[in-house]
PDB file of C-alpha atoms in Angstrom:
ATOM      1  CA  MET A 889     -40.061  84.666  42.520  1.00  0.00           C
ATOM      2  CA  ARG A 890     -41.814  82.435  45.296  1.00  0.00           C
ATOM      3  CA  TYR A 891     -43.913  79.806  43.499  1.00  0.00           C
ATOM      4  CA  HIS A 892     -46.997  78.315  45.018  1.00  0.00           C
ATOM      5  CA  ASN A 893     -46.998  74.986  43.002  1.00  0.00           C
ATOM      6  CA  VAL A 894     -45.239  73.051  40.281  1.00  0.00           C
ATOM      7  CA  VAL A 895     -47.043  72.664  36.842  1.00  0.00           C
ATOM      8  CA  LEU A 896     -45.741  70.103  34.498  1.00  0.00           C
ATOM      9  CA  ALA A 897     -46.544  70.828  30.932  1.00  0.00           C
ATOM     10  CA  GLY A 898     -45.581  69.116  27.615  1.00  0.00           C
ATOM     11  CA  PHE A 899     -46.962  66.866  24.928  1.00  0.00           C
ATOM     12  CA  MET A 900     -48.833  63.744  25.529  1.00  0.00           C
ATOM     13  CA  GLY A 901     -46.414  60.968  26.551  1.00  0.00           C
ATOM     14  CA  SER A 902     -43.762  63.345  28.002  1.00  0.00           C
ATOM     15  CA  GLY A 903     -44.213  61.767  31.403  1.00  0.00           C
ATOM     16  CA  LYS A 904     -46.157  64.490  33.294  1.00  0.00           C
ATOM     17  CA  SER A 905     -48.546  61.768  35.092  1.00  0.00           C
ATOM     18  CA  THR A 906     -45.691  59.473  35.810  1.00  0.00           C
ATOM     19  CA  VAL A 907     -43.140  61.982  37.015  1.00  0.00           C
ATOM     20  CA  GLY A 908     -45.743  64.200  38.809  1.00  0.00           C
ATOM     21  CA  PRO A 909     -46.354  61.815  41.666  1.00  0.00           C
ATOM     22  CA  LEU A 910     -42.645  61.252  42.209  1.00  0.00           C
ATOM     23  CA  VAL A 911     -42.055  64.992  42.369  1.00  0.00           C
ATOM     24  CA  ALA A 912     -45.041  65.477  44.761  1.00  0.00           C
ATOM     25  CA  ASP A 913     -43.699  62.672  47.119  1.00  0.00           C
ATOM     26  CA  GLN A 914     -40.165  64.262  47.220  1.00  0.00           C
ATOM     27  CA  LEU A 915     -41.417  67.726  47.938  1.00  0.00           C
ATOM     28  CA  GLY A 916     -44.223  66.627  50.266  1.00  0.00           C
ATOM     29  CA  PHE A 917     -46.713  68.178  48.094  1.00  0.00           C
ATOM     30  CA  ARG A 918     -50.257  66.918  46.891  1.00  0.00           C
ATOM     31  CA  PHE A 919     -50.396  65.492  43.409  1.00  0.00           C
ATOM     32  CA  VAL A 920     -53.280  66.684  40.928  1.00  0.00           C
ATOM     33  CA  ASP A 921     -53.490  65.227  37.337  1.00  0.00           C
ATOM     34  CA  THR A 922     -56.052  67.390  35.698  1.00  0.00           C
ATOM     35  CA  ASP A 923     -57.200  64.721  33.223  1.00  0.00           C
ATOM     36  CA  ALA A 924     -58.022  62.548  36.219  1.00  0.00           C
ATOM     37  CA  VAL A 925     -60.147  65.279  37.648  1.00  0.00           C
ATOM     38  CA  ILE A 926     -61.794  65.937  34.334  1.00  0.00           C
ATOM     39  CA  VAL A 927     -62.625  62.138  34.077  1.00  0.00           C
ATOM     40  CA  GLN A 928     -63.819  62.057  37.789  1.00  0.00           C
ATOM     41  CA  GLU A 929     -66.083  65.160  37.365  1.00  0.00           C
ATOM     42  CA  ALA A 930     -67.566  64.089  33.938  1.00  0.00           C
ATOM     43  CA  GLY A 931     -68.187  60.419  34.994  1.00  0.00           C
ATOM     44  CA  ARG A 932     -66.820  59.476  31.687  1.00  0.00           C
ATOM     45  CA  SER A 933     -63.383  58.556  30.074  1.00  0.00           C
ATOM     46  CA  ILE A 934     -61.720  61.237  27.999  1.00  0.00           C
ATOM     47  CA  PRO A 935     -62.541  59.348  24.724  1.00  0.00           C
ATOM     48  CA  GLN A 936     -66.141  59.451  25.865  1.00  0.00           C
ATOM     49  CA  ILE A 937     -65.991  63.104  26.706  1.00  0.00           C
ATOM     50  CA  PHE A 938     -64.630  63.785  23.116  1.00  0.00           C
ATOM     51  CA  GLU A 939     -67.414  61.582  21.559  1.00  0.00           C
ATOM     52  CA  HIS A 940     -70.295  63.220  23.513  1.00  0.00           C
ATOM     53  CA  GLU A 941     -68.979  66.887  23.922  1.00  0.00           C
ATOM     54  CA  GLY A 942     -66.470  67.124  21.349  1.00  0.00           C
ATOM     55  CA  GLU A 943     -62.913  68.682  21.819  1.00  0.00           C
ATOM     56  CA  ALA A 944     -64.425  71.889  22.552  1.00  0.00           C
ATOM     57  CA  GLY A 945     -66.453  70.573  25.394  1.00  0.00           C
ATOM     58  CA  PHE A 946     -63.322  68.966  26.664  1.00  0.00           C
ATOM     59  CA  ARG A 947     -61.264  72.109  26.583  1.00  0.00           C
ATOM     60  CA  GLU A 948     -63.927  74.044  28.388  1.00  0.00           C
ATOM     61  CA  ARG A 949     -63.860  71.579  31.229  1.00  0.00           C
ATOM     62  CA  GLU A 950     -60.075  71.497  31.193  1.00  0.00           C
ATOM     63  CA  ALA A 951     -59.701  75.329  31.353  1.00  0.00           C
ATOM     64  CA  ARG A 952     -62.131  75.625  34.354  1.00  0.00           C
ATOM     65  CA  ILE A 953     -60.427  73.006  36.373  1.00  0.00           C
ATOM     66  CA  CYS A 954     -56.933  74.157  35.536  1.00  0.00           C
ATOM     67  CA  GLN A 955     -57.763  77.734  36.304  1.00  0.00           C
ATOM     68  CA  HIS A 956     -58.993  76.422  39.772  1.00  0.00           C
ATOM     69  CA  VAL A 957     -56.123  74.284  40.619  1.00  0.00           C
ATOM     70  CA  ALA A 958     -53.832  77.123  39.614  1.00  0.00           C
ATOM     71  CA  TRP A 959     -54.503  78.683  43.082  1.00  0.00           C
ATOM     72  CA  GLU A 960     -53.860  75.671  45.236  1.00  0.00           C
ATOM     73  CA  PRO A 961     -50.364  75.884  47.029  1.00  0.00           C
ATOM     74  CA  ASP A 962     -48.042  73.016  47.716  1.00  0.00           C
ATOM     75  CA  THR A 963     -49.347  70.903  44.759  1.00  0.00           C
ATOM     76  CA  VAL A 964     -47.835  69.410  41.724  1.00  0.00           C
ATOM     77  CA  ILE A 965     -50.128  69.597  38.750  1.00  0.00           C
ATOM     78  CA  ALA A 966     -49.893  67.311  35.621  1.00  0.00           C
ATOM     79  CA  THR A 967     -51.691  69.096  32.977  1.00  0.00           C
ATOM     80  CA  GLY A 968     -53.231  67.578  29.693  1.00  0.00           C
ATOM     81  CA  GLY A 969     -50.963  68.249  26.672  1.00  0.00           C
ATOM     82  CA  GLY A 970     -53.064  70.911  25.386  1.00  0.00           C
ATOM     83  CA  ALA A 971     -54.082  72.652  28.581  1.00  0.00           C
ATOM     84  CA  LEU A 972     -51.774  75.449  28.376  1.00  0.00           C
ATOM     85  CA  MET A 973     -52.687  76.297  24.859  1.00  0.00           C
ATOM     86  CA  ASN A 974     -55.477  78.187  26.426  1.00  0.00           C
ATOM     87  CA  ARG A 975     -54.229  81.737  27.094  1.00  0.00           C
ATOM     88  CA  ARG A 976     -56.185  82.219  30.172  1.00  0.00           C
ATOM     89  CA  THR A 977     -54.907  78.799  31.601  1.00  0.00           C
ATOM     90  CA  ARG A 978     -51.399  79.672  30.720  1.00  0.00           C
ATOM     91  CA  HIS A 979     -51.448  83.222  32.371  1.00  0.00           C
ATOM     92  CA  ALA A 980     -52.999  81.614  35.416  1.00  0.00           C
ATOM     93  CA  PHE A 981     -50.314  78.975  35.907  1.00  0.00           C
ATOM     94  CA  LEU A 982     -47.462  81.419  35.174  1.00  0.00           C
ATOM     95  CA  ALA A 983     -48.585  83.866  37.763  1.00  0.00           C
ATOM     96  CA  HIS A 984     -48.310  81.444  40.524  1.00  0.00           C
ATOM     97  CA  SER A 985     -46.621  78.362  39.386  1.00  0.00           C
ATOM     98  CA  MET A 986     -43.190  77.046  38.509  1.00  0.00           C
ATOM     99  CA  VAL A 987     -44.181  75.801  34.913  1.00  0.00           C
ATOM    100  CA  ILE A 988     -42.016  73.164  33.576  1.00  0.00           C
ATOM    101  CA  TRP A 989     -41.908  71.882  30.094  1.00  0.00           C
ATOM    102  CA  LEU A 990     -41.150  68.146  30.018  1.00  0.00           C
ATOM    103  CA  LYS A 991     -39.472  68.252  26.678  1.00  0.00           C
ATOM    104  CA  VAL A 992     -39.722  65.119  24.469  1.00  0.00           C
ATOM    105  CA  SER A 993     -39.123  64.283  20.765  1.00  0.00           C
ATOM    106  CA  LEU A 994     -42.020  63.283  18.595  1.00  0.00           C
ATOM    107  CA  ALA A 995     -40.161  60.056  18.087  1.00  0.00           C
ATOM    108  CA  GLU A 996     -40.019  59.242  21.762  1.00  0.00           C
ATOM    109  CA  VAL A 997     -43.827  60.138  21.949  1.00  0.00           C
ATOM    110  CA  GLU A 998     -44.702  57.627  19.339  1.00  0.00           C
ATOM    111  CA  ARG A 999     -42.565  54.990  21.172  1.00  0.00           C
ATOM    112  CA  ARG A1000     -44.244  55.689  24.458  1.00  0.00           C
ATOM    113  CA  VAL A1001     -47.678  56.104  23.504  1.00  0.00           C
ATOM    114  CA  GLY A1002     -48.068  54.105  20.163  1.00  0.00           C
ATOM    115  CA  ARG A1003     -51.608  54.138  18.884  1.00  0.00           C
ATOM    116  CA  ALA A1004     -53.005  54.275  22.362  1.00  0.00           C
ATOM    117  CA  GLN A1005     -56.947  54.128  21.993  1.00  0.00           C
ATOM    118  CA  ASP A1006     -57.337  56.143  25.148  1.00  0.00           C
ATOM    119  CA  ARG A1007     -55.742  59.197  23.585  1.00  0.00           C
ATOM    120  CA  PRO A1008     -58.347  60.635  21.070  1.00  0.00           C
ATOM    121  CA  LEU A1009     -56.062  63.051  19.566  1.00  0.00           C
ATOM    122  CA  PHE A1010     -53.284  60.320  18.851  1.00  0.00           C
ATOM    123  CA  ARG A1011     -55.349  58.316  16.452  1.00  0.00           C
ATOM    124  CA  ASP A1012     -54.336  60.260  13.382  1.00  0.00           C
ATOM    125  CA  PRO A1013     -50.367  60.500  12.866  1.00  0.00           C
ATOM    126  CA  VAL A1014     -50.686  63.428  10.595  1.00  0.00           C
ATOM    127  CA  ARG A1015     -52.662  65.381  13.179  1.00  0.00           C
ATOM    128  CA  VAL A1016     -50.241  64.327  16.034  1.00  0.00           C
ATOM    129  CA  ARG A1017     -47.329  65.743  14.056  1.00  0.00           C
ATOM    130  CA  GLN A1018     -49.189  68.996  13.418  1.00  0.00           C
ATOM    131  CA  LEU A1019     -50.328  69.410  17.039  1.00  0.00           C
ATOM    132  CA  PHE A1020     -46.667  68.664  18.165  1.00  0.00           C
ATOM    133  CA  GLN A1021     -45.354  71.520  15.652  1.00  0.00           C
ATOM    134  CA  ARG A1022     -48.080  73.800  16.740  1.00  0.00           C
ATOM    135  CA  ARG A1023     -47.576  73.406  20.642  1.00  0.00           C
ATOM    136  CA  LEU A1024     -43.761  73.477  20.557  1.00  0.00           C
ATOM    137  CA  PRO A1025     -43.501  77.204  20.427  1.00  0.00           C
ATOM    138  CA  VAL A1026     -45.844  77.679  23.431  1.00  0.00           C
ATOM    139  CA  TYR A1027     -44.057  75.048  25.354  1.00  0.00           C
ATOM    140  CA  ALA A1028     -40.594  76.516  24.565  1.00  0.00           C
ATOM    141  CA  GLY A1029     -41.725  79.764  26.079  1.00  0.00           C
ATOM    142  CA  PHE A1030     -42.107  78.310  29.542  1.00  0.00           C
ATOM    143  CA  PRO A1031     -39.345  79.357  31.991  1.00  0.00           C
ATOM    144  CA  PHE A1032     -38.143  75.840  32.882  1.00  0.00           C
ATOM    145  CA  HIS A1033     -37.322  72.859  30.380  1.00  0.00           C
ATOM    146  CA  VAL A1034     -36.519  69.372  31.514  1.00  0.00           C
ATOM    147  CA  GLU A1035     -35.445  66.943  28.758  1.00  0.00           C
ATOM    148  CA  THR A1036     -37.100  63.479  29.044  1.00  0.00           C
ATOM    149  CA  ASP A1037     -36.095  61.631  26.126  1.00  0.00           C
ATOM    150  CA  SER A1038     -34.478  58.168  26.973  1.00  0.00           C
ATOM    151  CA  ARG A1039     -34.614  59.151  30.725  1.00  0.00           C
ATOM    152  CA  ALA A1040     -36.186  57.304  33.589  1.00  0.00           C
ATOM    153  CA  PRO A1041     -38.909  58.988  35.751  1.00  0.00           C
ATOM    154  CA  GLN A1042     -36.778  59.194  38.774  1.00  0.00           C
ATOM    155  CA  PRO A1043     -33.891  61.332  37.472  1.00  0.00           C
ATOM    156  CA  ILE A1044     -36.318  63.627  35.846  1.00  0.00           C
ATOM    157  CA  ALA A1045     -38.240  63.931  39.274  1.00  0.00           C
ATOM    158  CA  GLU A1046     -35.000  64.594  41.029  1.00  0.00           C
ATOM    159  CA  GLU A1047     -34.108  67.346  38.413  1.00  0.00           C
ATOM    160  CA  ILE A1048     -37.465  69.032  38.888  1.00  0.00           C
ATOM    161  CA  VAL A1049     -36.969  69.042  42.779  1.00  0.00           C
ATOM    162  CA  ARG A1050     -33.518  70.607  42.393  1.00  0.00           C
ATOM    163  CA  LEU A1051     -35.212  73.268  40.154  1.00  0.00           C
ATOM    164  CA  TRP A1052     -37.621  73.910  42.934  1.00  0.00           C
ATOM    165  CA  TYR A1053     -35.187  74.322  45.570  1.00  0.00           C
ATOM    166  CA  SER A1054     -32.930  76.536  43.417  1.00  0.00           C
ATOM    167  CA  SER A1055     -35.525  78.920  42.308  1.00  0.00           C
TER     168      SER A1055
END
């Protein structure tokens, strides 16, 4: 199958926003971070969107933006950790995109993210574990997996570029 773009999926802290620009640069593609697009469009930070619109409002914005960028060719797309939990978004990306799960352990997520105040869903450790466990089967269903634990961004990006050229 010839893919139109690359979608980086995975739990918060897996490295999507860090690795994405490196992959885009190496492929000569454009980079889109869907969370950044949401923030720009809303004129508010993600915590502010959660505060004013709730998680449902955020997810509605996220689904609309993701389903739009799914059609953009030659683009590396970093999605929010929960973006592909939406069935329509998931199907839109899987129809046109090389969807890659940036696989990360919960221990590594905690090390990378800590108790970041800019990540509303990360404030409650019990909820984080539940989200992680609930999302794992969806992530595992994606066609490509790249391990990120204890790895620097550049080798991860290089592995993704190799996947792109070999598929």
